[in-house]
Coordinates of C-alpha atoms and ligand atoms in Angstrom, one line a residue:
M1 CA -0.1 0.0 0.1
E2 CA 0.9 3.4 -1.1
K3 CA 2.3 6.2 2.1
V4 CA 1.0 8.9 2.0
A5 CA 2.9 12.9 3.4
L6 CA 1.5 15.7 3.4
V7 CA 3.9 18.7 4.4
T8 CA 3.1 22.6 5.0
G9 CA 4.5 25.7 3.7
S10 CA 7.3 22.9 1.8
S11 CA 8.6 26.6 -0.6
S12 CA 12.0 26.7 1.3
G13 CA 13.4 25.5 4.2
I14 CA 12.4 23.3 6.9
G15 CA 9.8 22.4 4.7
Y16 CA 11.1 21.6 1.6
E17 CA 13.9 19.4 2.8
T18 CA 11.6 17.7 5.3
A19 CA 9.8 16.9 1.6
L20 CA 12.0 15.5 0.0
A21 CA 13.2 13.8 3.3
L22 CA 9.5 11.7 3.6
A23 CA 9.6 11.8 -0.9
R24 CA 13.7 9.5 -0.3
D25 CA 11.6 7.6 2.3
G26 CA 9.2 6.9 0.1
Y27 CA 6.4 8.6 1.3
Q28 CA 3.9 9.5 -1.6
T29 CA 4.5 13.7 -0.8
F30 CA 2.4 16.2 -0.6
A31 CA 4.5 19.3 -0.5
S32 CA 2.0 21.5 -0.1
M33 CA 2.6 25.6 -0.2
R34 CA 0.9 28.4 -1.1
D35 CA 2.1 29.9 -4.0
T36 CA 2.5 27.2 -6.3
S37 CA 5.4 29.2 -8.7
K38 CA 7.3 28.4 -5.9
A39 CA 7.5 24.7 -6.3
K40 CA 10.2 25.4 -9.4
E41 CA 12.7 24.5 -7.7
L42 CA 11.9 21.4 -5.7
T43 CA 10.5 20.1 -8.8
K44 CA 13.8 19.5 -10.2
A45 CA 15.6 19.3 -7.7
A46 CA 12.0 15.8 -6.7
D47 CA 12.9 14.9 -11.4
N48 CA 16.6 14.5 -10.8
E49 CA 15.7 12.1 -8.3
K50 CA 12.6 10.8 -8.8
L51 CA 11.0 11.2 -6.1
P52 CA 7.5 11.1 -5.8
I53 CA 6.6 14.8 -5.0
R54 CA 3.5 16.5 -5.7
I55 CA 2.8 19.9 -5.1
L56 CA 0.0 21.2 -3.5
A57 CA -1.9 24.0 -3.4
L58 CA -2.7 25.3 0.3
D59 CA -2.8 28.9 2.4
V60 CA -2.9 27.1 6.1
D61 CA -5.1 30.9 6.3
K62 CA -7.1 29.6 4.2
E63 CA -10.1 26.9 5.5
E64 CA -11.0 27.1 2.0
S65 CA -7.9 26.0 0.7
I66 CA -7.4 23.4 3.6
V67 CA -10.7 22.2 3.2
D68 CA -9.9 21.1 -0.1
A69 CA -6.0 20.1 0.0
I70 CA -7.1 17.1 1.7
K71 CA -10.4 17.4 -0.6
E72 CA -7.9 16.4 -3.3
I73 CA -5.8 14.0 -1.6
I74 CA -8.0 11.7 -0.4
S75 CA -10.1 11.5 -3.8
D76 CA -7.1 11.4 -5.2
I77 CA -5.0 7.8 -2.5
G78 CA -7.7 7.3 -0.8
R79 CA -5.0 8.1 2.7
I80 CA -2.7 10.5 4.7
D81 CA 0.0 8.2 7.0
V82 CA 2.6 11.3 7.7
L83 CA 0.7 15.0 8.3
V84 CA 3.6 17.4 8.7
N85 CA 2.3 20.5 10.1
N86 CA 5.5 23.2 9.3
A87 CA 4.3 26.6 7.5
G88 CA 5.4 29.4 9.5
Y89 CA 6.5 33.2 10.4
G90 CA 8.0 35.5 13.2
Q91 CA 6.6 38.6 14.5
F92 CA 8.6 40.2 16.5
G93 CA 8.5 43.2 18.1
C94 CA 8.2 44.4 21.9
T95 CA 4.5 43.7 23.0
E96 CA 3.3 46.7 23.4
D97 CA 4.7 47.6 20.0
V98 CA 2.7 44.5 18.4
T99 CA -0.9 44.8 17.3
V100 CA -3.3 42.9 18.7
D101 CA -4.4 42.0 14.9
E102 CA -0.3 41.4 14.2
F103 CA -0.8 38.6 17.8
R104 CA -3.4 37.2 15.4
K105 CA -2.3 36.6 13.2
Q106 CA 0.9 34.8 13.9
F107 CA -1.6 33.2 15.3
E108 CA -3.7 32.9 13.5
T109 CA -0.6 30.7 10.7
N110 CA 1.2 29.5 13.5
F111 CA -1.3 28.1 15.2
F112 CA -5.3 27.8 14.5
S113 CA -4.0 26.5 11.3
V114 CA -2.5 23.6 13.2
V115 CA -5.9 23.3 15.0
R116 CA -7.7 23.1 12.0
I117 CA -5.3 21.1 9.7
I118 CA -5.1 18.1 11.7
Q119 CA -9.1 18.6 12.6
E120 CA -9.9 17.7 8.4
V121 CA -6.0 14.9 8.8
A122 CA -7.2 13.7 11.9
P123 CA -11.2 11.5 11.2
F124 CA -8.8 10.1 8.0
M125 CA -6.2 9.1 10.2
R126 CA -9.0 7.7 13.9
K127 CA -10.3 5.7 9.9
Q128 CA -6.9 4.4 9.3
G129 CA -6.4 3.2 12.9
S130 CA -2.4 5.2 12.2
G131 CA -1.4 8.1 11.4
I132 CA 1.6 10.4 12.3
I133 CA 1.2 13.9 12.9
V134 CA 4.7 16.4 13.1
N135 CA 3.9 20.7 14.4
I136 CA 7.8 21.9 14.0
S137 CA 7.1 23.1 17.1
S138 CA 11.0 26.0 18.3
V139 CA 12.6 25.5 21.2
A140 CA 11.6 29.5 21.2
G141 CA 8.2 27.6 21.9
R142 CA 9.9 26.1 25.9
M143 CA 11.1 29.2 26.6
G144 CA 10.5 32.6 27.0
L145 CA 12.7 35.3 25.3
P146 CA 12.1 39.2 24.4
G147 CA 11.1 40.7 21.5
S148 CA 9.4 38.7 20.2
P149 CA 6.0 37.3 22.2
A150 CA 3.8 36.7 19.1
Y151 CA 6.0 34.3 18.3
I152 CA 7.5 32.3 21.7
S153 CA 3.9 32.7 22.9
S154 CA 2.2 31.0 19.3
K155 CA 5.0 27.9 19.6
F156 CA 4.1 27.8 23.4
A157 CA 0.8 27.5 22.3
L158 CA 1.6 25.2 19.9
E159 CA 3.5 23.0 22.7
G160 CA 0.3 22.8 24.6
L161 CA -1.1 21.5 21.8
G162 CA 0.6 19.1 21.1
E163 CA 1.1 17.7 24.8
C164 CA -3.3 16.6 25.0
L165 CA -3.3 15.1 21.1
R166 CA -0.2 12.9 22.6
Y167 CA -3.9 11.9 24.5
E168 CA -6.7 12.3 22.5
L169 CA -5.0 10.5 19.4
G170 CA -3.0 8.0 20.8
M171 CA -6.9 6.3 22.3
F172 CA -7.2 5.9 17.7
G173 CA -4.4 4.7 17.3
I174 CA -2.6 8.1 16.0
K175 CA 1.0 9.0 17.0
T176 CA 2.1 12.8 17.1
T177 CA 5.1 14.5 18.3
L178 CA 6.7 18.4 18.5
I179 CA 10.3 19.2 16.7
E180 CA 11.6 21.9 18.9
P181 CA 14.5 22.7 16.1
G182 CA 17.2 26.1 17.1
V183 CA 18.2 29.0 14.7
I184 CA 18.0 27.1 11.3
K185 CA 19.6 28.8 8.3
T186 CA 16.5 29.8 5.5
K187 CA 13.9 32.7 5.0
F188 CA 12.8 32.6 8.8
F189 CA 14.4 35.9 8.9
E190 CA 13.7 36.9 5.3
S191 CA 10.3 36.3 5.8
M192 CA 10.3 37.7 9.8
K193 CA 7.1 41.0 10.1
I194 CA 8.5 43.1 12.4
S195 CA 5.7 45.6 14.3
D196 CA 6.2 49.8 13.9
S197 CA 7.9 51.0 17.7
K198 CA 5.3 53.3 18.1
T199 CA 5.5 53.4 22.5
D200 CA 8.8 53.5 24.4
P201 CA 12.1 54.7 22.5
K202 CA 14.0 51.7 24.4
Y203 CA 11.6 48.7 22.8
K204 CA 12.7 49.2 19.5
Q205 CA 16.8 49.7 21.2
L206 CA 15.5 45.8 23.4
T207 CA 14.0 44.2 18.8
D208 CA 17.1 45.6 17.2
K209 CA 19.1 43.8 19.5
M210 CA 17.5 40.8 19.8
L211 CA 17.2 40.3 16.3
A212 CA 20.9 41.5 15.4
G213 CA 21.7 38.3 17.8
F214 CA 19.1 36.0 15.6
K215 CA 20.9 36.9 12.5
M216 CA 24.3 36.0 13.2
M217 CA 23.0 33.4 14.6
V218 CA 20.7 32.5 11.7
E219 CA 24.7 32.7 9.0
M220 CA 25.6 29.9 11.6
G221 CA 22.4 28.5 11.8
S222 CA 21.8 24.4 11.1
P223 CA 20.4 23.2 7.9
S224 CA 17.3 22.6 8.3
S225 CA 18.2 18.9 5.9
Q226 CA 19.2 18.4 9.9
V227 CA 15.6 19.3 10.8
A228 CA 14.1 17.2 8.1
D229 CA 16.7 13.9 8.9
V230 CA 15.6 15.2 12.9
V231 CA 11.6 14.6 11.5
I232 CA 12.4 11.2 9.2
K233 CA 14.3 9.4 12.7
A234 CA 11.1 10.9 14.8
I235 CA 8.0 8.8 12.4
H236 CA 10.6 6.1 12.7
D237 CA 11.4 5.4 16.5
K238 CA 9.6 2.6 18.0
E239 CA 8.4 4.7 19.9
I240 CA 7.6 8.2 18.8
L241 CA 8.5 10.6 22.3
P242 CA 7.0 13.3 22.8
R243 CA 9.3 15.9 21.9
Y244 CA 13.0 16.3 19.9
I245 CA 15.1 18.9 20.2
V246 CA 17.7 19.4 16.6
G247 CA 20.4 22.0 17.5
T248 CA 23.7 22.1 19.8
D249 CA 22.4 26.0 20.7
A250 CA 18.1 24.1 21.5
A251 CA 19.8 21.4 23.2
M252 CA 22.3 24.0 25.2
F253 CA 19.6 26.6 25.8
M254 CA 17.6 23.2 26.7
E255 CA 20.1 22.2 29.1
A256 CA 20.0 24.9 30.9
K257 CA 16.4 25.5 30.9
N258 CA 15.9 21.7 32.9
S259 CA 19.2 21.9 35.7
K260 CA 18.2 25.5 37.1
S261 CA 15.2 27.0 39.1
D262 CA 12.8 29.5 36.6
L263 CA 15.0 32.8 38.3
E264 CA 18.1 31.1 38.0
F265 CA 17.1 30.3 33.6
E266 CA 16.1 33.3 33.6
K267 CA 19.8 35.6 34.8
Y268 CA 21.4 33.3 32.9
M269 CA 19.4 34.0 29.4
S270 CA 19.9 37.7 30.8
K271 CA 24.1 37.3 31.0
E272 CA 23.7 35.0 27.6
L273 CA 21.6 38.1 25.3
F274 CA 23.0 41.2 27.6
P275 CA 26.8 40.0 28.2
A276 CA 28.4 42.9 30.3
Ligands
LIG301 N1 14.8 29.3 11.3 C1 14.9 28.5 12.3 O1 15.5 29.3 12.6 C2 13.5 28.3 12.9 C3 13.6 27.5 14.5 C4 12.7 27.1 15.2 C5 11.3 27.1 14.3 N2 11.5 27.1 12.7 C6 10.1 27.3 12.8 O2 9.9 25.8 11.0 C7 9.2 26.7 10.1 C8 9.7 26.3 9.1 O3 10.7 27.4 8.8 P1 11.7 27.9 8.1 O4 12.6 28.1 9.1 O5 11.5 27.1 6.7 O6 11.0 29.7 7.1 P2 11.1 29.5 6.0 O7 12.4 29.5 4.6 O8 10.3 31.0 6.0 O9 9.6 29.2 5.0 C9 8.8 28.4 6.4 C10 7.3 28.5 4.9 O10 5.9 28.7 5.3 C11 4.8 28.7 4.7 N3 3.5 29.1 5.1 C12 4.1 31.2 5.3 N4 2.8 31.6 5.7 C13 2.0 30.7 5.0 C14 1.1 30.3 5.2 N5 -0.1 31.1 5.3 N6 0.0 29.5 4.6 C15 0.8 28.5 3.2 N7 2.8 27.9 4.1 C16 2.4 29.5 4.3 C17 6.0 30.1 4.0 O11 5.2 29.8 2.6 P3 5.9 31.1 1.2 O12 7.2 31.1 0.9 O13 5.1 31.9 0.4 O14 6.5 32.5 2.7 C18 7.3 28.8 4.0 O15 7.5 28.2 2.6 C19 8.3 27.8 11.6 O16 6.9 27.3 11.6 C20 9.0 28.2 12.1 O17 8.6 29.0 12.8 C21 11.8 27.7 12.8

């Protein structure tokens, strides 16, 4: 029987590499993206390796687009074995500067879309009595930092959802996991949105400092293929773990977080972020 995978946000970065990795692993892979004119590079890579990849239009912000995409897969092949919720972007700016509308949009793409897609896909996985849902979270979903509260809160929400799904979908034989990358070299930095600074100039200084640090980290960031490799490892694990950390930076921060009290960790991160 043909194994089927669906990846959101496959036009670049982690989604692009994960779609290729799943196809190399034998999955008939639906590489979805909101703008299919961005599929040229992926199509070329798939053709070169003769990989079973199909490009599918899917804008995760649009309910109709989600419904249509899932319908297309089910009417063509009748099943979905692996779903990778990857599409996302980062909204930067301190809390007082980020409008509620910007917070909402961030949650729409990074969180509510995941809920909607799962609500469309899970009924088929329940019928199958199997399936794996991989949610691309972030190490930023485990620790608060200044300058990107909208992004970080959306990933915290995804982490909470991920833990709930393990129990709920687990009853039906559906496995779920969270992938928590550190800084990965992708178009994420170019695609991020920065809120207008309209309150205290100190907020702009702080956001700019965080962005400059992040930019430096991106240049030294891990490749997207490292995340894709972890996705493949996760779906093959005999017992899929609740979460997988990707990258030495993420591992280092999580180690500090797990070994310290909340207050100790806050002091440690302050020193890391703002050395005297
Ligand atoms: N890069 C990092 O350091 C890092 C670290 C931890 C977690 N992550 C997470 O990894 C995921 C992928 O990001 P990336 O680093 O690979 O960045 P990326 O190269 O910018 O890729 C983001 C992907 O999401 C897509 N996307 C955004 N909004 C969408 C929408 N409404 N509908 C459908 N697709 C949409 C983008 O499509 P377009 O090309 O159309 O914009 C693109 O394909 C995100 O969830 C991000 O939060 C990234």
